[in-house]
Coordinates of C-alpha atoms and ligand atoms in Angstrom, one line a residue:
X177 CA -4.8 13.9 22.0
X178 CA -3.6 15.3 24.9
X179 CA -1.1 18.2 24.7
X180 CA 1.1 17.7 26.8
X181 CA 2.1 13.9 25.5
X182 CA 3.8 12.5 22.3
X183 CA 3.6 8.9 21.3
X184 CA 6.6 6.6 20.4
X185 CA 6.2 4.0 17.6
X186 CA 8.4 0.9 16.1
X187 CA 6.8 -1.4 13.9
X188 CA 7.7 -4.9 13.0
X189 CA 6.6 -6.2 10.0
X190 CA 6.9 -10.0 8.7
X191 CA 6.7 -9.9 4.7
X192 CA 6.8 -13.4 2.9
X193 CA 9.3 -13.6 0.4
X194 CA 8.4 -14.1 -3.1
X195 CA 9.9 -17.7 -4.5
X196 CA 9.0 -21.2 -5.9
X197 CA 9.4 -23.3 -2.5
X198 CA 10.0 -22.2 1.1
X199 CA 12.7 -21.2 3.0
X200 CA 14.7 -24.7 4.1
X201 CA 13.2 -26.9 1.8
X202 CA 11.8 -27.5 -1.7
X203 CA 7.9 -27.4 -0.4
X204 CA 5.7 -25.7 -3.0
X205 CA 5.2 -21.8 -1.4
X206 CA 1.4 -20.6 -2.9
X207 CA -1.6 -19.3 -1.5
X208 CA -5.0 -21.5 -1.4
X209 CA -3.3 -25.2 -1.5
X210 CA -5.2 -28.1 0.2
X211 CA -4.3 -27.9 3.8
X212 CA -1.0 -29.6 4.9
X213 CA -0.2 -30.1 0.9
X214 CA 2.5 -27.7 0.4
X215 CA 4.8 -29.7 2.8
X216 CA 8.0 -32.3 2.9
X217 CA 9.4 -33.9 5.7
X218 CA 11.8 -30.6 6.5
X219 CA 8.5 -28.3 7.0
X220 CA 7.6 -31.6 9.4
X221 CA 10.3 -31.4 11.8
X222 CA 10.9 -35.1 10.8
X223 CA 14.1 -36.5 12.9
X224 CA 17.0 -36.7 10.2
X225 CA 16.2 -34.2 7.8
X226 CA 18.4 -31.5 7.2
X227 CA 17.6 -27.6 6.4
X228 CA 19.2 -26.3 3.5
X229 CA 19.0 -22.3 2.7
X230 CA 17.0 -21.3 -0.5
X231 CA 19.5 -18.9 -2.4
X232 CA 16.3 -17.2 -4.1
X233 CA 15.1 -16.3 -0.6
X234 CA 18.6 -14.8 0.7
X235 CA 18.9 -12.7 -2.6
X236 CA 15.5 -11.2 -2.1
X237 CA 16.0 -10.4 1.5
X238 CA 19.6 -8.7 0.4
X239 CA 17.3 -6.7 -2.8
X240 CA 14.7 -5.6 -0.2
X241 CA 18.4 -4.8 2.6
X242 CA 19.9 -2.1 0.2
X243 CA 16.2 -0.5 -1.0
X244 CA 16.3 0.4 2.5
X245 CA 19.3 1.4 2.9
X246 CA 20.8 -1.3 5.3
X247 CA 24.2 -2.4 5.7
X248 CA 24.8 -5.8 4.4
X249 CA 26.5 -8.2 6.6
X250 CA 29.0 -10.3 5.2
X251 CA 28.8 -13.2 7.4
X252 CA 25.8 -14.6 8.0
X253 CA 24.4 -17.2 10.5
X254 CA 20.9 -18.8 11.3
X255 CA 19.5 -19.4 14.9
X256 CA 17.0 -21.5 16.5
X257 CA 14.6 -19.5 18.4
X258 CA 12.7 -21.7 20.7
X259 CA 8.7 -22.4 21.6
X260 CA 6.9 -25.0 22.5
X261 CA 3.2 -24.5 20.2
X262 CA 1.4 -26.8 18.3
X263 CA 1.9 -24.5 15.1
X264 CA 5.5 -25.1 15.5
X265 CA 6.7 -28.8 14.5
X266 CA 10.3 -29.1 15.4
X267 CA 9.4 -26.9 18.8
X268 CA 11.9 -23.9 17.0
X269 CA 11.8 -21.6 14.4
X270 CA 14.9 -21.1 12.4
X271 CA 15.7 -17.2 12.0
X272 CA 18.6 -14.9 12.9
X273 CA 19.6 -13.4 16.1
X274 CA 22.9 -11.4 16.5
X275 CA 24.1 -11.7 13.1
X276 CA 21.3 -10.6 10.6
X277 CA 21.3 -10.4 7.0
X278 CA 20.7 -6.9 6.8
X279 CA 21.9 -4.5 9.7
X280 CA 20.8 -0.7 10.0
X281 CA 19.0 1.1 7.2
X282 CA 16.8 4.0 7.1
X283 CA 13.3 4.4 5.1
X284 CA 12.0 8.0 4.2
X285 CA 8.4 9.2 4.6
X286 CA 6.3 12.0 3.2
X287 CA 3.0 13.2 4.8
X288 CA 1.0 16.1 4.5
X289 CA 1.0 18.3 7.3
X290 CA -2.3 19.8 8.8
X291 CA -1.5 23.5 6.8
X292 CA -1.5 21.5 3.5
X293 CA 2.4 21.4 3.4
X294 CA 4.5 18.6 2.8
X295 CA 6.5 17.1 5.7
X296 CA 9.5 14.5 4.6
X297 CA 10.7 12.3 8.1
X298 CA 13.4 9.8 8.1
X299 CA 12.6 6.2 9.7
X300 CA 15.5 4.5 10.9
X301 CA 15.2 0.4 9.8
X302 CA 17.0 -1.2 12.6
X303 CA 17.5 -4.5 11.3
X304 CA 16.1 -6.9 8.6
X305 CA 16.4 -10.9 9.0
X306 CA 15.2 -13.8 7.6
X307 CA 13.1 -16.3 9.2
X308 CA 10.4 -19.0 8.6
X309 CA 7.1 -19.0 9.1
X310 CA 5.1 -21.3 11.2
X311 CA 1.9 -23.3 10.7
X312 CA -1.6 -22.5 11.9
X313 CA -4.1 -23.5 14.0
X314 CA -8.2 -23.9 12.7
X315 CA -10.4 -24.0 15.5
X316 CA -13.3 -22.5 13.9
X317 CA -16.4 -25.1 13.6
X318 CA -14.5 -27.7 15.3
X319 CA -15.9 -29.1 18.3
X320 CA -13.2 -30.9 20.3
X321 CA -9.4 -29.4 19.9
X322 CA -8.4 -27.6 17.0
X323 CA -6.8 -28.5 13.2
X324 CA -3.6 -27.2 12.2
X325 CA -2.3 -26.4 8.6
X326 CA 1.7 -26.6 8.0
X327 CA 1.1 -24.9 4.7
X328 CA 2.7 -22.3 6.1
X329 CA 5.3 -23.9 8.3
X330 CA 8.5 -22.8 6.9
X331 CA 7.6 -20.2 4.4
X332 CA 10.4 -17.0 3.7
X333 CA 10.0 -14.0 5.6
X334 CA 11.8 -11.0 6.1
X335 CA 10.8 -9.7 9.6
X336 CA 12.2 -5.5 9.0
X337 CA 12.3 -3.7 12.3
X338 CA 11.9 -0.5 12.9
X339 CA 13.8 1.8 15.4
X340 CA 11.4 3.8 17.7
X341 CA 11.2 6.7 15.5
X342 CA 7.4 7.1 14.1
X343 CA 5.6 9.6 16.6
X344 CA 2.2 9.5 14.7
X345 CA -0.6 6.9 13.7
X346 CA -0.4 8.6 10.5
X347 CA 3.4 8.2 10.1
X348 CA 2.6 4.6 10.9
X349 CA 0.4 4.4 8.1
X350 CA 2.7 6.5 5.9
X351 CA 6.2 4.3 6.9
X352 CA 3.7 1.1 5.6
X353 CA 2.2 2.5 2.8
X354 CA 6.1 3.9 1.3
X355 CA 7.6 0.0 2.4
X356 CA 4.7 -1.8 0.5
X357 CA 5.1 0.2 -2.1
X358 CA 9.1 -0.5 -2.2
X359 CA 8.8 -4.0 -1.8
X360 CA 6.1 -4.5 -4.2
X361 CA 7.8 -2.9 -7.3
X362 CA 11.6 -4.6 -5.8
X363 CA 9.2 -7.7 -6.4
X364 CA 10.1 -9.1 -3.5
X365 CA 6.9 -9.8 -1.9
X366 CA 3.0 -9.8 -2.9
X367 CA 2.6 -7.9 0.2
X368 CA -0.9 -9.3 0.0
X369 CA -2.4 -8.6 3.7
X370 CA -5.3 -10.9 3.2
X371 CA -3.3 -13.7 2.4
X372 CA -1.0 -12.8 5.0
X373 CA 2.1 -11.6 3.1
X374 CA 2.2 -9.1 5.2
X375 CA 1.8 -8.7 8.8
X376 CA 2.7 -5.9 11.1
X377 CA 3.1 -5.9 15.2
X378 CA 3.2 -2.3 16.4
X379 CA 4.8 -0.7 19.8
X380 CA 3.4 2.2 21.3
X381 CA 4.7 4.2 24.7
X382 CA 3.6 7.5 25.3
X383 CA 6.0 10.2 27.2
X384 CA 5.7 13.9 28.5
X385 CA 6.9 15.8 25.8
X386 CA 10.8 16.9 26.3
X387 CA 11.0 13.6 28.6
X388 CA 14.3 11.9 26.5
X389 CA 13.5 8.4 28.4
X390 CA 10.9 6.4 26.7
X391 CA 7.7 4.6 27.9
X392 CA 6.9 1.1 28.9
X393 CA 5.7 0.4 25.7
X394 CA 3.1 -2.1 24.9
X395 CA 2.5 -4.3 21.7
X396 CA -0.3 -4.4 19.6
X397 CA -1.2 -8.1 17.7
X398 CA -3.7 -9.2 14.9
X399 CA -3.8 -6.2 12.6
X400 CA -4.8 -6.7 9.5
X401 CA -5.3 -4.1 7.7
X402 CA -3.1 -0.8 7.5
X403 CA -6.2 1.4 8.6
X404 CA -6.5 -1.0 11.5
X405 CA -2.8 0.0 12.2
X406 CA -3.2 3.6 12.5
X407 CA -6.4 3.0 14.5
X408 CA -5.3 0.6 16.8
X409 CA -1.8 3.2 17.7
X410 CA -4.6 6.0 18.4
X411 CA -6.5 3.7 20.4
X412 CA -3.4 2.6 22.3
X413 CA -2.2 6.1 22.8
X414 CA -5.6 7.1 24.2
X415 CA -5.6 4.6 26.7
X416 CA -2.1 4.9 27.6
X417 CA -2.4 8.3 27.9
X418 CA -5.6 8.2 30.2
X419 CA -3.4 5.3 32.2
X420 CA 0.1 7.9 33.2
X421 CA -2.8 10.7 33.7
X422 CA -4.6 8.8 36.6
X423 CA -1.9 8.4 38.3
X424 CA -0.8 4.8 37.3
X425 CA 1.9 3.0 35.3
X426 CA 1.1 1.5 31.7
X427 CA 1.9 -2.4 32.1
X428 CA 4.6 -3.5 29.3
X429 CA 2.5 -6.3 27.8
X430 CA 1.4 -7.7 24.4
X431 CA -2.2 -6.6 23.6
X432 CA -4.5 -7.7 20.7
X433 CA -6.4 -5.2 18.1
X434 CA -10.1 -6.3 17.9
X435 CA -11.5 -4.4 14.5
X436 CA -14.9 -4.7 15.3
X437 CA -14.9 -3.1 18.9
X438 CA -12.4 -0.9 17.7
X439 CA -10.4 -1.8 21.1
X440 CA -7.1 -3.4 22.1
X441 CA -6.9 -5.8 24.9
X442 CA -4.8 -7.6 27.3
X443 CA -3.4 -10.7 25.4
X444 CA 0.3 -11.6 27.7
X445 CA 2.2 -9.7 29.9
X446 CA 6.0 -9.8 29.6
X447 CA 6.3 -11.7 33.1
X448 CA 4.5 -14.7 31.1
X449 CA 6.7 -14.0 28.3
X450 CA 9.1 -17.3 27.0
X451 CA 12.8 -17.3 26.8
X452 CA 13.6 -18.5 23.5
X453 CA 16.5 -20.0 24.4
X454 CA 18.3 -18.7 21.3
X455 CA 21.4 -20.4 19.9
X456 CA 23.1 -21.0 16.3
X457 CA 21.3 -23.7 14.5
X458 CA 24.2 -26.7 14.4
X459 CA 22.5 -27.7 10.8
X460 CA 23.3 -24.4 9.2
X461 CA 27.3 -23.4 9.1
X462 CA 27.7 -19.5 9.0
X463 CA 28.4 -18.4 5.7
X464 CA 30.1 -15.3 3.8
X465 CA 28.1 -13.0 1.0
X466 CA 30.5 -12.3 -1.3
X467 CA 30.7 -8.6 -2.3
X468 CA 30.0 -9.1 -6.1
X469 CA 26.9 -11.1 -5.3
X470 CA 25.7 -8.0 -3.5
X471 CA 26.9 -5.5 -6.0
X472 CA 25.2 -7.9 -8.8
X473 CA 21.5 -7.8 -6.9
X474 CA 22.3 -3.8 -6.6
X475 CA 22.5 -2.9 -10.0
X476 CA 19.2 -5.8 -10.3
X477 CA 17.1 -2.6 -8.7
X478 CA 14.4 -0.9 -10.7
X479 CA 13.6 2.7 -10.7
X480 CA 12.0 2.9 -7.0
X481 CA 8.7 4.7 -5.7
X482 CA 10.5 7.7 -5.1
X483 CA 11.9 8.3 -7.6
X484 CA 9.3 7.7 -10.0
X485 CA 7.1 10.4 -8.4
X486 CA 9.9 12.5 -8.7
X487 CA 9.9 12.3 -12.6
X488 CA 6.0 12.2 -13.1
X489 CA 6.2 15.3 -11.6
X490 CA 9.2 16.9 -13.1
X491 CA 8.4 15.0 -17.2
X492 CA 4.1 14.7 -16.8
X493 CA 3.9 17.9 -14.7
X494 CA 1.7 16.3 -12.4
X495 CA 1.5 17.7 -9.0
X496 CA 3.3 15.7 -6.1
X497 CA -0.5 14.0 -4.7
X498 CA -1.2 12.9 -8.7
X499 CA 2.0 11.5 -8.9
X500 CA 2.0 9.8 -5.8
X501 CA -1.5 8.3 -6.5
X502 CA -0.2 6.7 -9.8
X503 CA 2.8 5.4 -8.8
X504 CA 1.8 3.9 -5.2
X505 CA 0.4 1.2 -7.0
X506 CA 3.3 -0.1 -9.3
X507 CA 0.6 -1.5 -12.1
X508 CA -1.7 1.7 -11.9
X509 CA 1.8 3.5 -12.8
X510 CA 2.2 1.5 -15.5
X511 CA -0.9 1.7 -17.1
X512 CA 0.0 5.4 -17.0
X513 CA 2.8 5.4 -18.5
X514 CA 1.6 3.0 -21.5
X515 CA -1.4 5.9 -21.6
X516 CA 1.3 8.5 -22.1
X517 CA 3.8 7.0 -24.8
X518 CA 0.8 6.9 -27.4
X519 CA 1.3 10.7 -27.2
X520 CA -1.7 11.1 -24.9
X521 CA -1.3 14.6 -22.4
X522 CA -0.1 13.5 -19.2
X523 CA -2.4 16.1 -16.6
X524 CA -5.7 14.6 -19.1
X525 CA -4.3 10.8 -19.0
X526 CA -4.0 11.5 -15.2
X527 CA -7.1 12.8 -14.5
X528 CA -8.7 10.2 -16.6
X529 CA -7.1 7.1 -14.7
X530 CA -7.2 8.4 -11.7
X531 CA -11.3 10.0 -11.8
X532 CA -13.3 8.1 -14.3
X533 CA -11.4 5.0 -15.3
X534 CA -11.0 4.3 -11.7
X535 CA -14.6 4.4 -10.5
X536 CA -15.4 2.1 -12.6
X537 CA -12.6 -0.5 -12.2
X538 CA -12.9 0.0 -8.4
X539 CA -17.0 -0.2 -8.3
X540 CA -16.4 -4.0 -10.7
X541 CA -13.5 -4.9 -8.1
X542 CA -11.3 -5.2 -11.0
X543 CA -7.6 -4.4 -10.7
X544 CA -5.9 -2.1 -13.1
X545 CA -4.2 -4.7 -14.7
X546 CA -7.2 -6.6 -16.1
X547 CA -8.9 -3.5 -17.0
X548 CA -11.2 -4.3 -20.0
X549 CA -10.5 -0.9 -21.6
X550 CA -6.4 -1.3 -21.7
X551 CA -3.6 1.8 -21.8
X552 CA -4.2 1.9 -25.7
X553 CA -8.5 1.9 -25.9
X554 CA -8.1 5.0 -22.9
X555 CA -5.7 6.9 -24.7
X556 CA -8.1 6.9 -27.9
X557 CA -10.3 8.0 -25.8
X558 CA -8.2 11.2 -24.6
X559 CA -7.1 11.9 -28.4
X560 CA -10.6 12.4 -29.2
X561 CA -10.6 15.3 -26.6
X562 CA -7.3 16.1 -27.3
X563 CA -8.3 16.6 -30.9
X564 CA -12.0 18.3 -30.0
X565 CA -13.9 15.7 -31.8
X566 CA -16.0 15.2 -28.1
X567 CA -16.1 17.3 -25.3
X568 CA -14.9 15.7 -21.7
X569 CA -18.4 15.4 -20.9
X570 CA -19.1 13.2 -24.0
X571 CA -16.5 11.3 -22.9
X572 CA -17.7 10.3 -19.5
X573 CA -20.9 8.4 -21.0
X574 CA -17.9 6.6 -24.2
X575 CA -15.7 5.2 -21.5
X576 CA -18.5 2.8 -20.0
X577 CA -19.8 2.1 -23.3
X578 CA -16.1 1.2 -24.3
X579 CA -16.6 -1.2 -20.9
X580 CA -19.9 -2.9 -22.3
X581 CA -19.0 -3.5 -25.8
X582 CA -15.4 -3.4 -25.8
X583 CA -15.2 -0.9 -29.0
X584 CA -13.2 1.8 -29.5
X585 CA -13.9 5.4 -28.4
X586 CA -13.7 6.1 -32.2
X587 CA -16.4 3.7 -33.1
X588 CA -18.4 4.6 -30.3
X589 CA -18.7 8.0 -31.3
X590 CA -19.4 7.4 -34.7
X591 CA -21.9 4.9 -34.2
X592 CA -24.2 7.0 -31.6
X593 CA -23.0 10.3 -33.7
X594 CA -21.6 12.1 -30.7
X595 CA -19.1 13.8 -32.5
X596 CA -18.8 17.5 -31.0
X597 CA -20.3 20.4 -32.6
X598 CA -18.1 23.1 -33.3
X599 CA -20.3 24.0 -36.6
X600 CA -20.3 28.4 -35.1
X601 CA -23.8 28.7 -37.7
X602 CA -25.6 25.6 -35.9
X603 CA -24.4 26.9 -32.2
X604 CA -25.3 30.3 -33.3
X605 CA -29.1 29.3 -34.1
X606 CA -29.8 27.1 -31.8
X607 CA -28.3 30.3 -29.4
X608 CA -30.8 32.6 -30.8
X609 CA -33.7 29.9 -30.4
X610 CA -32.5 29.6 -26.5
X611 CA -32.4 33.3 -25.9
X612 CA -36.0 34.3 -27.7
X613 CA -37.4 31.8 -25.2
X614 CA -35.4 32.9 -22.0
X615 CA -36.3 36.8 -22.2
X616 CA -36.4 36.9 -18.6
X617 CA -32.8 35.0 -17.8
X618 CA -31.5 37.6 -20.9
X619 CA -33.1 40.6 -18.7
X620 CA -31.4 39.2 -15.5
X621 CA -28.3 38.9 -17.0
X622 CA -28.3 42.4 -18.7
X623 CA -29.4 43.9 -15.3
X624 CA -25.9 42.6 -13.7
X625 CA -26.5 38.8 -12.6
X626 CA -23.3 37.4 -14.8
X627 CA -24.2 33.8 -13.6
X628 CA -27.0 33.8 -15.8
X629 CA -25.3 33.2 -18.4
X630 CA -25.0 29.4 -17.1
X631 CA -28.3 29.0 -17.1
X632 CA -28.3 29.9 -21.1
X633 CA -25.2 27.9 -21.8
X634 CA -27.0 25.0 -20.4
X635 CA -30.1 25.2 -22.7
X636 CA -27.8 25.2 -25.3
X637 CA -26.1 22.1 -24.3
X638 CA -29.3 20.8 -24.3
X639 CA -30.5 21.4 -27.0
X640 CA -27.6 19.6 -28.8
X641 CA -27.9 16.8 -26.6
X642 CA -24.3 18.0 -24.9
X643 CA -22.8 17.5 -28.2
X644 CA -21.7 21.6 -28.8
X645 CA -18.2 22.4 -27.7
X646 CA -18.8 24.5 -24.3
X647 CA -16.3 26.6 -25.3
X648 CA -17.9 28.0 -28.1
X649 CA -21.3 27.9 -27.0
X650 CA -20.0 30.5 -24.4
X651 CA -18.3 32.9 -26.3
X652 CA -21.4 33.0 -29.0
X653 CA -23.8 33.5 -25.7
X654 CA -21.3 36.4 -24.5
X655 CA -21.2 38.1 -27.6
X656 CA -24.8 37.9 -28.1
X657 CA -25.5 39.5 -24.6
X658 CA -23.0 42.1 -24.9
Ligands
ADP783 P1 11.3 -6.5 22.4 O1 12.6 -7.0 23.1 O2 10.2 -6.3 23.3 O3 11.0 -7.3 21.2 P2 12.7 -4.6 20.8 O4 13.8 -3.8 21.5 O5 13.1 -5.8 20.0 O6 11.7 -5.0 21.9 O7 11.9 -3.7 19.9 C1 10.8 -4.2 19.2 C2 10.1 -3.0 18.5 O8 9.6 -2.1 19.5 C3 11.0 -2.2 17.6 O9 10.3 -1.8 16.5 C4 11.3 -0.9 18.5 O10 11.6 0.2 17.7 C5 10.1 -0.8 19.3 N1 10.3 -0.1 20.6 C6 11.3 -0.4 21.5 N2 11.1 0.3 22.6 C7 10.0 1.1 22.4 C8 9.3 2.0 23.2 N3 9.7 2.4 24.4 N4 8.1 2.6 22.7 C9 7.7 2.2 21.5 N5 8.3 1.3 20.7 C10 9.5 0.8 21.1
MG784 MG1 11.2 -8.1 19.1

């Protein structure tokens, strides 16, 4: 990127709510349902019907308001925003203008910086709102017009804004990674991007660096993925950057990612864009939240993201990167915390999940919590390092045996009679054996090459079929060739 140039980033992302029916009526909310199914004459538009707020959806809106910090308003009040598309029955969607649910709020980030070192930034939140969702159009493999689903007409979402404060693709990707992450163990949303639970528009400008003004900014569409995020704000800064460079002035417009050509291009510009036409929606009064209603969903809060990294690494001395790993997945955390209450060490149990355990979940598509070796069958596993009956090495060809056959790590070993050799007479012969036949590597090692010695450790391992303790094979060796 050029030098002279720093980007300006605020991201609005559309999470769908997680309850039992949608946001103004009782219509059935999950994924997958026959098309135009999950709908009643509300999600229809149907002349007479009436919205009526879901209480479930509010409350999880106000959880997901204080995780980030936001001020809770205490009247509320629902607008009808207004657009004439086919996706859109009643020609408006219901959501909040002036008086949102939740007001400003802030959200912090951590990112490595390019030396190594970690670099904490705050992200102001500059509002969070409720809205519903409209339907969608099908036009693939249809000849004449297009189908549309209203599955998803009406469904809960919290649209959280962001103030123009990210100045990085890779604080993009960091601000989205650390609100998943919130939101997922707040249980407010799935935050499943392929299902679209989650969505995310992104705004880009670029400016001379010490310039206070901002850019004309434009607005990326269709990304769906949080890797398409970051590359679609690079992309966007490129261009825009190339744009102010030759001379001409970026055109505010909104611009759609394509992932396979890697581009963005022209989708509307703002002189096309619609009024909406806002104004308070006559079927729903404004309403007051009382205080202990708020103060009740507070103390509902589990122990956030944050601060769980913050104890794994001050209880399970893991380093800040470890802990983050385990607890940016909420499940993957608590696997690793079921690993650890057997008694299992925390910096083994961690490497284990995170190295092995993983490879294999992740190569069978499996997610953590469906693993077929479970919290308990792992931490056998580790006690049997723990307590030297198998070395780590062992260990890597139990755990996809315990995957196969679902046994235990103890019956595993016995079975194939892997138990570790730390017998010192048996290491000490089969030693002797290995250095008779090496008297060349011996010679080497005596005239000054020390790294021959893993050349004879290996043979020994051999030998026992990887079955003597490592440790003790290398002392014998060393004593021998001293
Ligand atoms: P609009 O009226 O076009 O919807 P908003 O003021 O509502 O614009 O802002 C929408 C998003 O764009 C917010 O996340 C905000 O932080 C971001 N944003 C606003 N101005 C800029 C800018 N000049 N450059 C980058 N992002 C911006
Ligand atoms: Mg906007």
């Amino acid at each position: 990127m050029n030098q002279k140039y720093e980007a300006v980033i605020g991201l609005e992302v559309h999470v769908q709510l997680a309850t039992q029916s949608k946001l103004f009526s009782g219509a059935p909310t999950h994924f997958g349902a026959e098309p135009n199914s999950n709908t009643t004459p509300i999600c229809m538009g149907w002349p007479g019907t009436l919205p009526v707020l879901n209480e479930a959806a509010l409350k999880l809106a106000i959880k997901a308001g204080l995780a980030l910090n936001c001020r809770i308003a205490e009247r509320l009040k629902f607008d009808r925003k207004h657009y004439f598309y086919p996706d859109l029955p009643k020609a408006y969607q219901i959501s909040q203008y002036d008086m949102p649910v939740n007001g400003k709020g802030s959200l912090t980030i951590e990112l490595e910086d390019e030396q190594g070192g970690l670099q904490i930034r705050e992200i102001g939140i500059t509002r969070a709102h409720l809205e519903e969702d409209a339907g969608k159009l099908l036009h693939e493999g249809i000849k004449d017009g297009s189908l549309v689903d209203y599955n998803r007409a009406g469904m809960p979402l919290l649209e959280i804004v962001s103030e123009p404060d990210i100045r990085t693709p890779a604080e993009a990707y960091a601000y989205l990674t650390a609100l998943k992450a919130i939101l997922q163990y707040l249980e407010v949303s799935d935050c499943n991007m392929e299902e679209g639970s989650l969505r995310c528009d992104a705004n880009v400008s670029v400016r001379l660096i010490g310039e206070t003004k901002f850019g004309t900014k434009t607005e990326i569409k269709n990304l769906n993925s949080f890797k398409a995020v970051q590359k679609a704000i690079q992309y966007e800064i490129d261009r825009q950057i190339e744009i102010v460079e030759g001379g001409d002035r970026v055109v505010q417009e909104t611009r759609l990612w394509n992932d396979v050509k890697s581009q963005t291009f022209a989708m509307r510009s703002k002189e096309e864009a619609h009024d909406y036409r806002y104004f308070p929606d006559p079927d729903l009064v404004p309403f007051t939240i009382d205080r202990e209603t708020v103060e009740e969903i507070q103390k509902s809060i589990p122990e956030l993201p944050a601060a769980r990294t913050q104890r794994f690494m001050k209880e399970c001395g893991l380093s800040r990167y470890d802990a983050s790993v385990l607890v940016g997945d909420k499940k993957l955390g608590d696997y690793f915390e079921a690993v650890i209450a057997t008694g299992a060490d925390s910096k083994l149990a961690s490497n284990w999940i995170q190295s092995e355990l993983l490879a294999i979940l992740n190569e069978r598509k499996i997610p953590i919590e469906n693993s077929p070796v479970g919290a308990d069958a792992l931490a056998g596993l580790i006690s049997l390092i723990q307590k030297n009956t198998i070395s780590g090495k062992i260990a890597k060809d139990v755990l996809p045996m315990m995957f196969e056959t679902g046994k235990t790590a103890e019956v595993i070993v016995k079975e194939k009679g892997l138990v570790q050799v730390t017998d010192t007479k048996l290491i000490e012969e089969v030693a002797d054996r290995v250095l008779a036949a090496n008297p060349k590597v011996v010679a080497d090692f005596r005239a000054g090459k020390g790294q021959a010695v893993g050349f004879l450790v290996g043979q020994v391992m051999k030998e026992t079929k990887g079955k003597a303790n490592p440790k003790i094979v290398n002392e014998i060796l060393t004593q021998k060739l001293s």
